[in-house]
PDB file of C-alpha atoms in Angstrom:
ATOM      1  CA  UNK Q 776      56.999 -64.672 108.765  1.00 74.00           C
ATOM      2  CA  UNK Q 777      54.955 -65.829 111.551  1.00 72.00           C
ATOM      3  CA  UNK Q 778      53.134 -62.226 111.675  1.00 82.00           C
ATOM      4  CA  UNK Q 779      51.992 -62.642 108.247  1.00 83.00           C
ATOM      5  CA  UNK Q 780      50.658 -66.195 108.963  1.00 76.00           C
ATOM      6  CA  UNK Q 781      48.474 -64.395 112.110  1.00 76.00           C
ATOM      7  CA  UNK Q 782      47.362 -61.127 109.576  1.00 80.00           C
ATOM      8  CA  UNK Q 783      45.944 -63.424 107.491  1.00 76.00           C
ATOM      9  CA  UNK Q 784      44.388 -65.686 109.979  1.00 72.00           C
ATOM     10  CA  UNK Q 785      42.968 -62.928 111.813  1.00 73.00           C
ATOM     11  CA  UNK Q 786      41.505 -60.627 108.292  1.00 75.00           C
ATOM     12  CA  UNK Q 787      40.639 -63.834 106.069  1.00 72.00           C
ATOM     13  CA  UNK Q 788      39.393 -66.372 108.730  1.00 69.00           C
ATOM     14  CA  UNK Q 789      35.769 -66.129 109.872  1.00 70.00           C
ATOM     15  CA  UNK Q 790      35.368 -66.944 113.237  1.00 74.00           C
ATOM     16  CA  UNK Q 791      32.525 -68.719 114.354  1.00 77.00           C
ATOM     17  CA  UNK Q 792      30.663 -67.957 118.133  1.00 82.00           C
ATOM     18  CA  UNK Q 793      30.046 -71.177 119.467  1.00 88.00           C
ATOM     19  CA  UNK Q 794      30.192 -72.070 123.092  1.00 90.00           C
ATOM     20  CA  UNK Q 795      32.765 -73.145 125.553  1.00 92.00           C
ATOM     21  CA  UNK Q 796      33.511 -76.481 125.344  1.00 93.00           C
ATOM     22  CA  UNK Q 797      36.278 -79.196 126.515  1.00 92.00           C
ATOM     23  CA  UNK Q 798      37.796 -82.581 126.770  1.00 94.00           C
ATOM     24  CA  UNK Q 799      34.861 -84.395 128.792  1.00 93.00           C
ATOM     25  CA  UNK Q 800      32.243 -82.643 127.421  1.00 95.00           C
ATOM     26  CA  UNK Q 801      28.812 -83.923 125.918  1.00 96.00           C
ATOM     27  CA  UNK Q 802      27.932 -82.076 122.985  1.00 96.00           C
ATOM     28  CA  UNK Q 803      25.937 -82.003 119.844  1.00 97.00           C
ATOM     29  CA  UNK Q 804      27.497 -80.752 116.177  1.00 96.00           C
ATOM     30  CA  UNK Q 805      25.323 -79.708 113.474  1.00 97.00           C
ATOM     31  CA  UNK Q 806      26.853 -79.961 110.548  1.00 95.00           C
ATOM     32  CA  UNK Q 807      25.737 -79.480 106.393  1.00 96.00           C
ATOM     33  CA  UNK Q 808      25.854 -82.644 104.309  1.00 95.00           C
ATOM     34  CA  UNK Q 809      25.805 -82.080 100.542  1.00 94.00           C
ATOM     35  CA  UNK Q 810      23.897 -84.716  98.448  1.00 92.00           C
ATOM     36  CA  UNK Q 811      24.051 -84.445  94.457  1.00 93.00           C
ATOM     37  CA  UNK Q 812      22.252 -80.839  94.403  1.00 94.00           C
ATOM     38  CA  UNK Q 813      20.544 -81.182  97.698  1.00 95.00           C
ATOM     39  CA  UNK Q 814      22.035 -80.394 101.488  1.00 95.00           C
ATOM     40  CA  UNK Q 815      20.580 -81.842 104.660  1.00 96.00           C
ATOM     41  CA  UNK Q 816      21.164 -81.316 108.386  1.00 96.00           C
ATOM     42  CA  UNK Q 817      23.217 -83.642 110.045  1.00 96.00           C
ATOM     43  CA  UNK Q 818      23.903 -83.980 113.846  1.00 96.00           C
ATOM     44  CA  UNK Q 819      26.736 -85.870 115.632  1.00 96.00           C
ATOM     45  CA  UNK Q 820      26.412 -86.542 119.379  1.00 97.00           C
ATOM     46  CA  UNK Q 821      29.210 -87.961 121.539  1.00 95.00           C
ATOM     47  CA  UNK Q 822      31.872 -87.192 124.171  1.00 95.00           C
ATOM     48  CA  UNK Q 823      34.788 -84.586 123.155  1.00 96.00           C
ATOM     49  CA  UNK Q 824      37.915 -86.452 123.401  1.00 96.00           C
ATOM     50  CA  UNK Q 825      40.191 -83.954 122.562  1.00 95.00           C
ATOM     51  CA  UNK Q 826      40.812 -79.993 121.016  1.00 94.00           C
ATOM     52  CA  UNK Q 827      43.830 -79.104 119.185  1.00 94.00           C
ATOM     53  CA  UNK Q 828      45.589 -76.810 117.571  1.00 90.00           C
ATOM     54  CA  UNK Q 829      45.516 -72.907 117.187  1.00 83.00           C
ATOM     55  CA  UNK Q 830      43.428 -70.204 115.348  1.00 78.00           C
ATOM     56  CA  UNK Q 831      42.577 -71.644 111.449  1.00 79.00           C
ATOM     57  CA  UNK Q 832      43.679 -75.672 112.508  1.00 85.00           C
ATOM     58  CA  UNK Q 833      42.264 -75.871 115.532  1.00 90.00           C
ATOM     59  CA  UNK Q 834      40.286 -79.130 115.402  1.00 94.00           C
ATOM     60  CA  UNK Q 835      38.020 -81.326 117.737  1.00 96.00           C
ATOM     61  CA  UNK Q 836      36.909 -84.877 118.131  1.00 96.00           C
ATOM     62  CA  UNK Q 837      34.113 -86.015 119.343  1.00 96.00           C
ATOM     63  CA  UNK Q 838      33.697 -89.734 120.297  1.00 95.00           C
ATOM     64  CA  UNK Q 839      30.519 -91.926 120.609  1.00 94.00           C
ATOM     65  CA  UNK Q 840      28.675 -95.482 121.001  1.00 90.00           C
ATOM     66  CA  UNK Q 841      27.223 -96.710 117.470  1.00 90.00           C
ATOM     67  CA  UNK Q 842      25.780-100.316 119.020  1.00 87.00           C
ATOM     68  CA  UNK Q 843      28.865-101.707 120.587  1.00 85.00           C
ATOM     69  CA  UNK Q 844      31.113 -99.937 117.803  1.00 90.00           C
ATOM     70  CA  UNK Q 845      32.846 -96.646 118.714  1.00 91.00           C
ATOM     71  CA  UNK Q 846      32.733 -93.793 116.470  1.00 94.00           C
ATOM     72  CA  UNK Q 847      34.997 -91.084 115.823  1.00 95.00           C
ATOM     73  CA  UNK Q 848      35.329 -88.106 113.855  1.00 96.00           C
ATOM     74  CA  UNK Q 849      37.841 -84.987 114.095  1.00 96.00           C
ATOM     75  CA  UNK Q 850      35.898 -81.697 113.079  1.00 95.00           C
ATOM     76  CA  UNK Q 851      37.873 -78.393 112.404  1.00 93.00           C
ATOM     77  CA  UNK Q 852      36.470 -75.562 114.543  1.00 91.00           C
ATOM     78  CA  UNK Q 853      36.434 -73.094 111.194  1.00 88.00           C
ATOM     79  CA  UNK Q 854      34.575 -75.666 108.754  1.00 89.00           C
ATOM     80  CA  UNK Q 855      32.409 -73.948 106.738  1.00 89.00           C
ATOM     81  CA  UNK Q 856      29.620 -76.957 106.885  1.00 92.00           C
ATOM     82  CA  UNK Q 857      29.209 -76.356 110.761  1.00 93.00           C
ATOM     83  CA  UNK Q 858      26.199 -74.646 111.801  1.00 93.00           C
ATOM     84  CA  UNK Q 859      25.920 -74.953 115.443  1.00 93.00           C
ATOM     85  CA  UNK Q 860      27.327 -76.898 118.293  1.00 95.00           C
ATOM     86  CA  UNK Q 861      25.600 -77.486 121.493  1.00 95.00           C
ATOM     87  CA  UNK Q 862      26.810 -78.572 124.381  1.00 94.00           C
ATOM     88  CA  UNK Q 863      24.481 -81.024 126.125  1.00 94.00           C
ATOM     89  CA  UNK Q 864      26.732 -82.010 129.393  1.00 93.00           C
ATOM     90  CA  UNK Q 865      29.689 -80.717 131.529  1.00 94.00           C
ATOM     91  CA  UNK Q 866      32.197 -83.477 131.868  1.00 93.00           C
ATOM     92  CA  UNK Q 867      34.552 -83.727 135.232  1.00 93.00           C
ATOM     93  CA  UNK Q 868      37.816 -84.716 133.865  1.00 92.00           C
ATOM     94  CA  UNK Q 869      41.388 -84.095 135.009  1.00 92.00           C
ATOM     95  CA  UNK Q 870      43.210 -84.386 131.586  1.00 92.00           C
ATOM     96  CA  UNK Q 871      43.048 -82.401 128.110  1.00 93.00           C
ATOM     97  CA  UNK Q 872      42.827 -85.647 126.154  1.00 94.00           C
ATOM     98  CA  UNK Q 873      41.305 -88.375 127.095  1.00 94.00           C
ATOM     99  CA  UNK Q 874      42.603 -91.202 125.062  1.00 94.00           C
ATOM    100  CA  UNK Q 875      41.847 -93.745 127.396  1.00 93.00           C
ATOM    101  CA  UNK Q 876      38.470 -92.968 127.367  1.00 91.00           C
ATOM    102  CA  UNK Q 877      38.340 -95.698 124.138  1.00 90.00           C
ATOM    103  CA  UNK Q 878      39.313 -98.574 126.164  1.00 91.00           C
ATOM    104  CA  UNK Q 879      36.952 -98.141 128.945  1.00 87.00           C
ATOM    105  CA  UNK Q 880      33.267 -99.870 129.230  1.00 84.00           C
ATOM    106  CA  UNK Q 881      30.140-100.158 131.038  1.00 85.00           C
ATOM    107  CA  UNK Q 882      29.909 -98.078 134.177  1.00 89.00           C
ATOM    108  CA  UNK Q 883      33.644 -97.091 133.610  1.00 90.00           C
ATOM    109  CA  UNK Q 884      33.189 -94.898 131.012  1.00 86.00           C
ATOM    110  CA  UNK Q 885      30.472 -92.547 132.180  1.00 89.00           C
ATOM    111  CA  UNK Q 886      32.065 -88.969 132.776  1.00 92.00           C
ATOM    112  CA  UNK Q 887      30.386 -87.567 136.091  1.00 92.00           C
ATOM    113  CA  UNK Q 888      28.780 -84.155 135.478  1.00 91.00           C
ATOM    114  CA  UNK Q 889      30.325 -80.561 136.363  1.00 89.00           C
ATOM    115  CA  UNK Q 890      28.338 -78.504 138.171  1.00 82.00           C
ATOM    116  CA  UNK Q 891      28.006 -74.902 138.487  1.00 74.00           C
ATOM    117  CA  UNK Q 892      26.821 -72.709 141.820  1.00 66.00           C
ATOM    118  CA  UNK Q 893      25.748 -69.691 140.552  1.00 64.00           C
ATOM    119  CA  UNK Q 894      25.936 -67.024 143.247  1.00 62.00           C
TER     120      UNK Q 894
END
């Protein structure tokens, strides 16, 4: 059963080439917003909190600072509204999710940058 589940994953799924990205990471999400008859460009910016799941389900959410409210939103990685995803900062973290990334404030919750030598 579960090799008919990956067929049709793999033949009926399209896969969509965005970058490399992880818990920690700063990224942007560009996503298609349907309006009556018209469709606009939308763009959410925030911290990745967490990616889950496999193939098809595999989802992501992305966390960030509306005022002094946090936002969230959980985006699947095979949504056909996406159009691109950039990522705007490597984040230095030591978990996969980073739940307790809500609770923290003010200088706490910056995520120091990962840096790359190239050689």
């Amino acid at each position: 059963m579960s090799n008919l589940v990956d067929f049709v994953n793999n033949e009926f799924v399209t896969k969509k080439d965005f970058p490399e990205f992880g818990a920690g990471d700063t990224i942007t999400v560009y996503y298609e917003i349907k309006e009556g008859e018209k469709t606009r460009t939308q763009f959410f910016k925030g911290v990745v909190i967490q990616r889950r799941g496999t193939g098809a389900t595999e989802t992501f959410t992305i966390r960030k600072m509306s005022g002094a409210v946090g936002v969230e939103r959980i985006f699947p990685v095979n949504m056909p509204a996406l159009q691109k995803v950039e990522v705007n900062q490597r984040g230095k973290v030591r978990r996969a999710r980073i739940f307790y990334f809500r609770d923290l404030t003010g200088k706490k919750a910056k995520i120091k940058e990962r840096r790359y030598i190239k050689k």
